[in-house]
Short mmCIF file of C-alpha atoms in Angstrom, two decimals:
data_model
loop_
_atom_site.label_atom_id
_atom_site.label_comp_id
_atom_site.label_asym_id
_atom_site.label_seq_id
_atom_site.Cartn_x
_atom_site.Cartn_y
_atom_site.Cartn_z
CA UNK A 1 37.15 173.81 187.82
CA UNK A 2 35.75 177.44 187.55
CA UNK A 3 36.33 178.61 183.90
CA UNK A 4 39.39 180.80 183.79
CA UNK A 5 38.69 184.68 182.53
CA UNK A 6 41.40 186.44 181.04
CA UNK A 7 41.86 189.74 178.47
CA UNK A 8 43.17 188.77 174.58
CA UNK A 9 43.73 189.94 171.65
CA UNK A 10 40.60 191.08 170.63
CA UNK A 11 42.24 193.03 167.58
CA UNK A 12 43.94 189.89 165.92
CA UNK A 13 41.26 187.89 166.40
CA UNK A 14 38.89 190.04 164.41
CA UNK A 15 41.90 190.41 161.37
CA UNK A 16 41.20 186.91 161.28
CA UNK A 17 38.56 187.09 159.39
CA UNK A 18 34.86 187.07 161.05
CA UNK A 19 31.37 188.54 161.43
CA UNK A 20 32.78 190.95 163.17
CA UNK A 21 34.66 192.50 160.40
CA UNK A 22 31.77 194.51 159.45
CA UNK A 23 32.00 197.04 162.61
CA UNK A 24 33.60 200.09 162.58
CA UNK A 25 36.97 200.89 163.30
CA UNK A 26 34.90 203.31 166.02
CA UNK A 27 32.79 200.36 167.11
CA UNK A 28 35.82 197.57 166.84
CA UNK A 29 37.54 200.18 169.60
CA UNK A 30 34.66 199.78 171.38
CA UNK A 31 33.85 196.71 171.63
CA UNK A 32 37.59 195.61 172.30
CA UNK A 33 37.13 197.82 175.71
CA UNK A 34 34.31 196.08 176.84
CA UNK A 35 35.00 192.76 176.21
CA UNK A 36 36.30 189.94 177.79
CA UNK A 37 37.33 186.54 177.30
CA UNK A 38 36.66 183.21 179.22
CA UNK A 39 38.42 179.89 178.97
CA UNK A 40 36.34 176.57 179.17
CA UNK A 41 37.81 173.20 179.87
CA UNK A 42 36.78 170.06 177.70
CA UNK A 43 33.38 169.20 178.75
CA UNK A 44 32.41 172.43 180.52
CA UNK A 45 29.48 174.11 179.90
CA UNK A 46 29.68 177.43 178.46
CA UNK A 47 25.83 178.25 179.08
CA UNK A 48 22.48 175.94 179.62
CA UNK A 49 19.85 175.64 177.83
CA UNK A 50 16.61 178.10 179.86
CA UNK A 51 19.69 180.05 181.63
CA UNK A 52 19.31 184.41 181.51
CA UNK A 53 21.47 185.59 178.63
CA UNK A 54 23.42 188.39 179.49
CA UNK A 55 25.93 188.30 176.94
CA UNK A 56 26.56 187.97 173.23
CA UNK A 57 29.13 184.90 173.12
CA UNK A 58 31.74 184.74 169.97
CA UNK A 59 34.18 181.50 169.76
CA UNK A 60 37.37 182.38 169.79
CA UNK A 61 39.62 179.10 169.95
CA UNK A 62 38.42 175.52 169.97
CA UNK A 63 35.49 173.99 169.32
CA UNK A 64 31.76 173.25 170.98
CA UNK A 65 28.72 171.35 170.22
CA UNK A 66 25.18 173.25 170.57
CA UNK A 67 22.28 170.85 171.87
CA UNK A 68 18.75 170.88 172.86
CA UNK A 69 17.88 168.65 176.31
CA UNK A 70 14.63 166.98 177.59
CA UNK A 71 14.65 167.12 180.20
CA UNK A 72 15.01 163.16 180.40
CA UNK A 73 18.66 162.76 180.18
CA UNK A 74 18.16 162.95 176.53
CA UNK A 75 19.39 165.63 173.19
CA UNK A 76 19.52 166.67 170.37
CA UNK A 77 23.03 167.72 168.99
CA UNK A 78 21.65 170.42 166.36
CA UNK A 79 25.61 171.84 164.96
CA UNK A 80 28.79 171.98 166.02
CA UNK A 81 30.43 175.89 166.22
CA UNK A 82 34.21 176.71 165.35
CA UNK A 83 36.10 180.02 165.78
CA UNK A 84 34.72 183.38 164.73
CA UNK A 85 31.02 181.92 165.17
CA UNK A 86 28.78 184.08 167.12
CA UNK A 87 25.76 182.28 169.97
CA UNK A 88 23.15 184.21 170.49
CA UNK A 89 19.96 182.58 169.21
CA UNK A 90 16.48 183.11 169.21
CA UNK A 91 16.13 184.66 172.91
CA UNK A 92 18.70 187.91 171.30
CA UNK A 93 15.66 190.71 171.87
CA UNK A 94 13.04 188.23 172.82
CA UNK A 95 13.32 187.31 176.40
CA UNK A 96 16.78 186.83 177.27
CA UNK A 97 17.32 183.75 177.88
CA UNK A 98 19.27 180.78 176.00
CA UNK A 99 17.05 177.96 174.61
CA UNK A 100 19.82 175.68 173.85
CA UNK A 101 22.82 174.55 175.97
CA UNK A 102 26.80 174.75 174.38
CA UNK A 103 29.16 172.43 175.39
CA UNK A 104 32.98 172.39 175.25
CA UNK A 105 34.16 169.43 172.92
CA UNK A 106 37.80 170.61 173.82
CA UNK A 107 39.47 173.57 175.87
CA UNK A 108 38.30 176.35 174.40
CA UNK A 109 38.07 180.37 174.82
CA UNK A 110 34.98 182.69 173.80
CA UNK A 111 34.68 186.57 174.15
CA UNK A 112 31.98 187.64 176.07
CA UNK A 113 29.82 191.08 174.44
CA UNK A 114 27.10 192.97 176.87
CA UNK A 115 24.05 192.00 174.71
CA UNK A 116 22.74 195.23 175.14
CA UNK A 117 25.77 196.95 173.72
CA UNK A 118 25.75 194.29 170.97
CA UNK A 119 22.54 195.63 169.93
CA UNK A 120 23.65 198.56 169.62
CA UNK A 121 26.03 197.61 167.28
CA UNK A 122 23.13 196.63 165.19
CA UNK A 123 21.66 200.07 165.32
CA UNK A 124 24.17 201.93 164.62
CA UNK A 125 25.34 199.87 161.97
CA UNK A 126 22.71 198.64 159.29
CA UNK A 127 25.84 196.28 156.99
CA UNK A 128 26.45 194.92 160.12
CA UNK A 129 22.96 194.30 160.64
CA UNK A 130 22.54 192.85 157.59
CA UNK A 131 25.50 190.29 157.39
CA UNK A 132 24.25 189.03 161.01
CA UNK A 133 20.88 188.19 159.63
CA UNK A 134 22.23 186.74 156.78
CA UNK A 135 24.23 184.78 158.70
CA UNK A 136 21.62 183.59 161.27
CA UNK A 137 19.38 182.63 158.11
CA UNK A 138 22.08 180.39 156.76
CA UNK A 139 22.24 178.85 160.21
CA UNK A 140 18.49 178.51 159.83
CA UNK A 141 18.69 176.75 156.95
CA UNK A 142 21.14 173.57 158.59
CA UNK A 143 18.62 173.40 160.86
CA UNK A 144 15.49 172.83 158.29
CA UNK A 145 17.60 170.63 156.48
CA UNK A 146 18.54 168.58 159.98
CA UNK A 147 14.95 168.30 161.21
CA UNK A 148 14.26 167.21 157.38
CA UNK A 149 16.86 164.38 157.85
CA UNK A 150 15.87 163.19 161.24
CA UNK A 151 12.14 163.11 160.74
CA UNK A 152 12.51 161.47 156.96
CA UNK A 153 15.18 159.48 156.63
CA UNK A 154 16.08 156.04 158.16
CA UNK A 155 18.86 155.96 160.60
CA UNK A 156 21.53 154.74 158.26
CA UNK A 157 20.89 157.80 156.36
CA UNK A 158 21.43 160.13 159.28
CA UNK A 159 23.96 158.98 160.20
CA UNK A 160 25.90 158.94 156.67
CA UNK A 161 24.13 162.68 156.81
CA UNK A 162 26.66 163.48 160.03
CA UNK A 163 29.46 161.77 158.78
CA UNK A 164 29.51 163.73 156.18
CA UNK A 165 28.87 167.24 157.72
CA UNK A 166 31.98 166.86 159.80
CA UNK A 167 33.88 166.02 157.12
CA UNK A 168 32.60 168.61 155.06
CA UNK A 169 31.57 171.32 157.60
CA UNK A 170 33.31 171.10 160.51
CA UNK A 171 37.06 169.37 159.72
CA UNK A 172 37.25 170.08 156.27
CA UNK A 173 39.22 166.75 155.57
CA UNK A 174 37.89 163.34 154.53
CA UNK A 175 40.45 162.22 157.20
CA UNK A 176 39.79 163.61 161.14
CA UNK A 177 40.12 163.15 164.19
CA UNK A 178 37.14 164.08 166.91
CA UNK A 179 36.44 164.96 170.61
CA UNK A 180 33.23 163.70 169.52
CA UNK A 181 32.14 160.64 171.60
CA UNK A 182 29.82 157.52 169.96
CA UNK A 183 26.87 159.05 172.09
CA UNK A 184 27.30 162.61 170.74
CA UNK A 185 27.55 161.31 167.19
CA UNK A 186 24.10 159.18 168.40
CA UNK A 187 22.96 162.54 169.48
CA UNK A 188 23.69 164.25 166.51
CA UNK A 189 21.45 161.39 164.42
CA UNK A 190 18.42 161.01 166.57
CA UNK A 191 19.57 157.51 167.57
CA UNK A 192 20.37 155.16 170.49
CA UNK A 193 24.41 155.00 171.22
CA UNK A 194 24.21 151.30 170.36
CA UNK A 195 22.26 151.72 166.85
CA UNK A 196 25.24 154.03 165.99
CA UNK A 197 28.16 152.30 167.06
CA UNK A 198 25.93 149.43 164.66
CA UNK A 199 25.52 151.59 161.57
CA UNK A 200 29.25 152.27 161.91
CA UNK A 201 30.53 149.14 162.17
CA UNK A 202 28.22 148.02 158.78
CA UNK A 203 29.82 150.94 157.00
CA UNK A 204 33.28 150.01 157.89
CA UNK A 205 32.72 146.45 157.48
CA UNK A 206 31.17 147.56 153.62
CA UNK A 207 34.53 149.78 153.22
CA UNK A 208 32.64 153.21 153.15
CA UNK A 209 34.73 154.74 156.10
CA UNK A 210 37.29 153.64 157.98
CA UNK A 211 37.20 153.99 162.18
CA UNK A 212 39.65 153.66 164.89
CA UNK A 213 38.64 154.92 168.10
CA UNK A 214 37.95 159.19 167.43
CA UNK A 215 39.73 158.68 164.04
CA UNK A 216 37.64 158.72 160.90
CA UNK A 217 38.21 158.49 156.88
CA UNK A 218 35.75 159.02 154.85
CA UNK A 219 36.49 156.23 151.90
CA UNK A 220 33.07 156.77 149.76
CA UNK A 221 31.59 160.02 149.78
CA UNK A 222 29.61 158.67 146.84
CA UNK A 223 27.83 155.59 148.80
CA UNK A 224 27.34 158.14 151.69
CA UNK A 225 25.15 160.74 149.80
CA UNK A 226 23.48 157.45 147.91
CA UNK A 227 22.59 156.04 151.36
CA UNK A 228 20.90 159.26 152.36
CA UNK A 229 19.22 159.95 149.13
CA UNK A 230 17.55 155.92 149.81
CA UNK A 231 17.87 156.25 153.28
#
């Protein structure tokens, strides 16, 4: 199904509370005439990974899962992204084009921003600037800390390192339910589908989590962060 685009309120979105806070009332005017917003089913994809990048892309509702392919079938979930979170990435002023793919883990909207007016917004206004690079460092940061975990650590560490960055990161409850399938969790900890659904079935069986289906609960934290500090 082609992905349905539609105008919103641009206004109460950024009142919300997001990087875009930082603009200008001038700019915020601005950028709420140019915009525009596009709605993505579960399991559409909102851009691929080598595709031009014409557009600055900010989530708006819902959630989606950012991932680096192969070329073999294969990836490498590197985050997750919730509302106000802004996809860009490393081809912003290089050469334009994306060098990841996002993915719709349920329906979910995003606004679309002309990435050349979005760098003007840059110019024009250094605090915004700022905060963005801040924020893109911080992002960084995960992902030296992920490529730490998957190239150190055994795989019952990573994946008590997942488990506990959706429960700390992305659902902000020791209790929650996912859209996220046994193969993206797999993906997520550099691991075959069946070595995960394994791991998970030792930790439930050793009372550290509890798993029905999409629902988790964390039980342990504790024996989590112990299994990745041995792990």
């Amino acid at each position: 199904m082609k992905p349905e685009i539609q105008k919103t309120d641009f206004n109460e979105f950024v009142m919300n509370g997001n990087m875009l806070k930082f603009l200008t009332t001038e700019q915020l005017n601005h950028v709420n005439d140019i915009q525009y917003s596009v709605s993505f089913n579960k399991g559409e994809n909102i851009f691929k990974q080598g595709a031009p990048m014409p557009h600055i892309i900010i989530i708006e509702k819902g959630m989606a899962k950012v991932y680096l392919e192969d070329g073999n079938n294969r990836s490498i979930i590197l985050k997750i992204i919730k509302p106000g979170e802004i996809i860009g990435g490393p081809g912003f002023s290089t050469d334009y084009k994306h060098h990841f793919s996002v993915t719709a883990l349920q329906d979910t909207s995003a606004f679309y921003i002309d990435v050349i007016e979005f760098k003007k917004l840059i110019l024009d206004n250094p605090e915004f600037g700022l905060k963005l690079i801040g924020s893109l460092n911080m992002a960084h940061i995960g992902l030296y800390n992920k490529l730490k975990t998957i190239t150190h650590k055994q795989m019952n560490g990573r994946l008590a390192s997942t488990l506990l960055y959706l429960c700390n990161n992305i659902y902000d409850s020791d209790s929650f339910v996912t859209n996220l399938t046994r193969q993206d969790l797999a993906d997520m900890s550099s691991m075959t589908k069946e070595s995960a659904i394994r791991i998970l079935k030792d930790f439930k069986t050793s009372g550290i989590i509890d798993c029905t289906n999409n629902h988790f609960k964390i039980n342990d934290k504790k024996a989590l962060l112990n299994i990745i500090e041995n792990g």
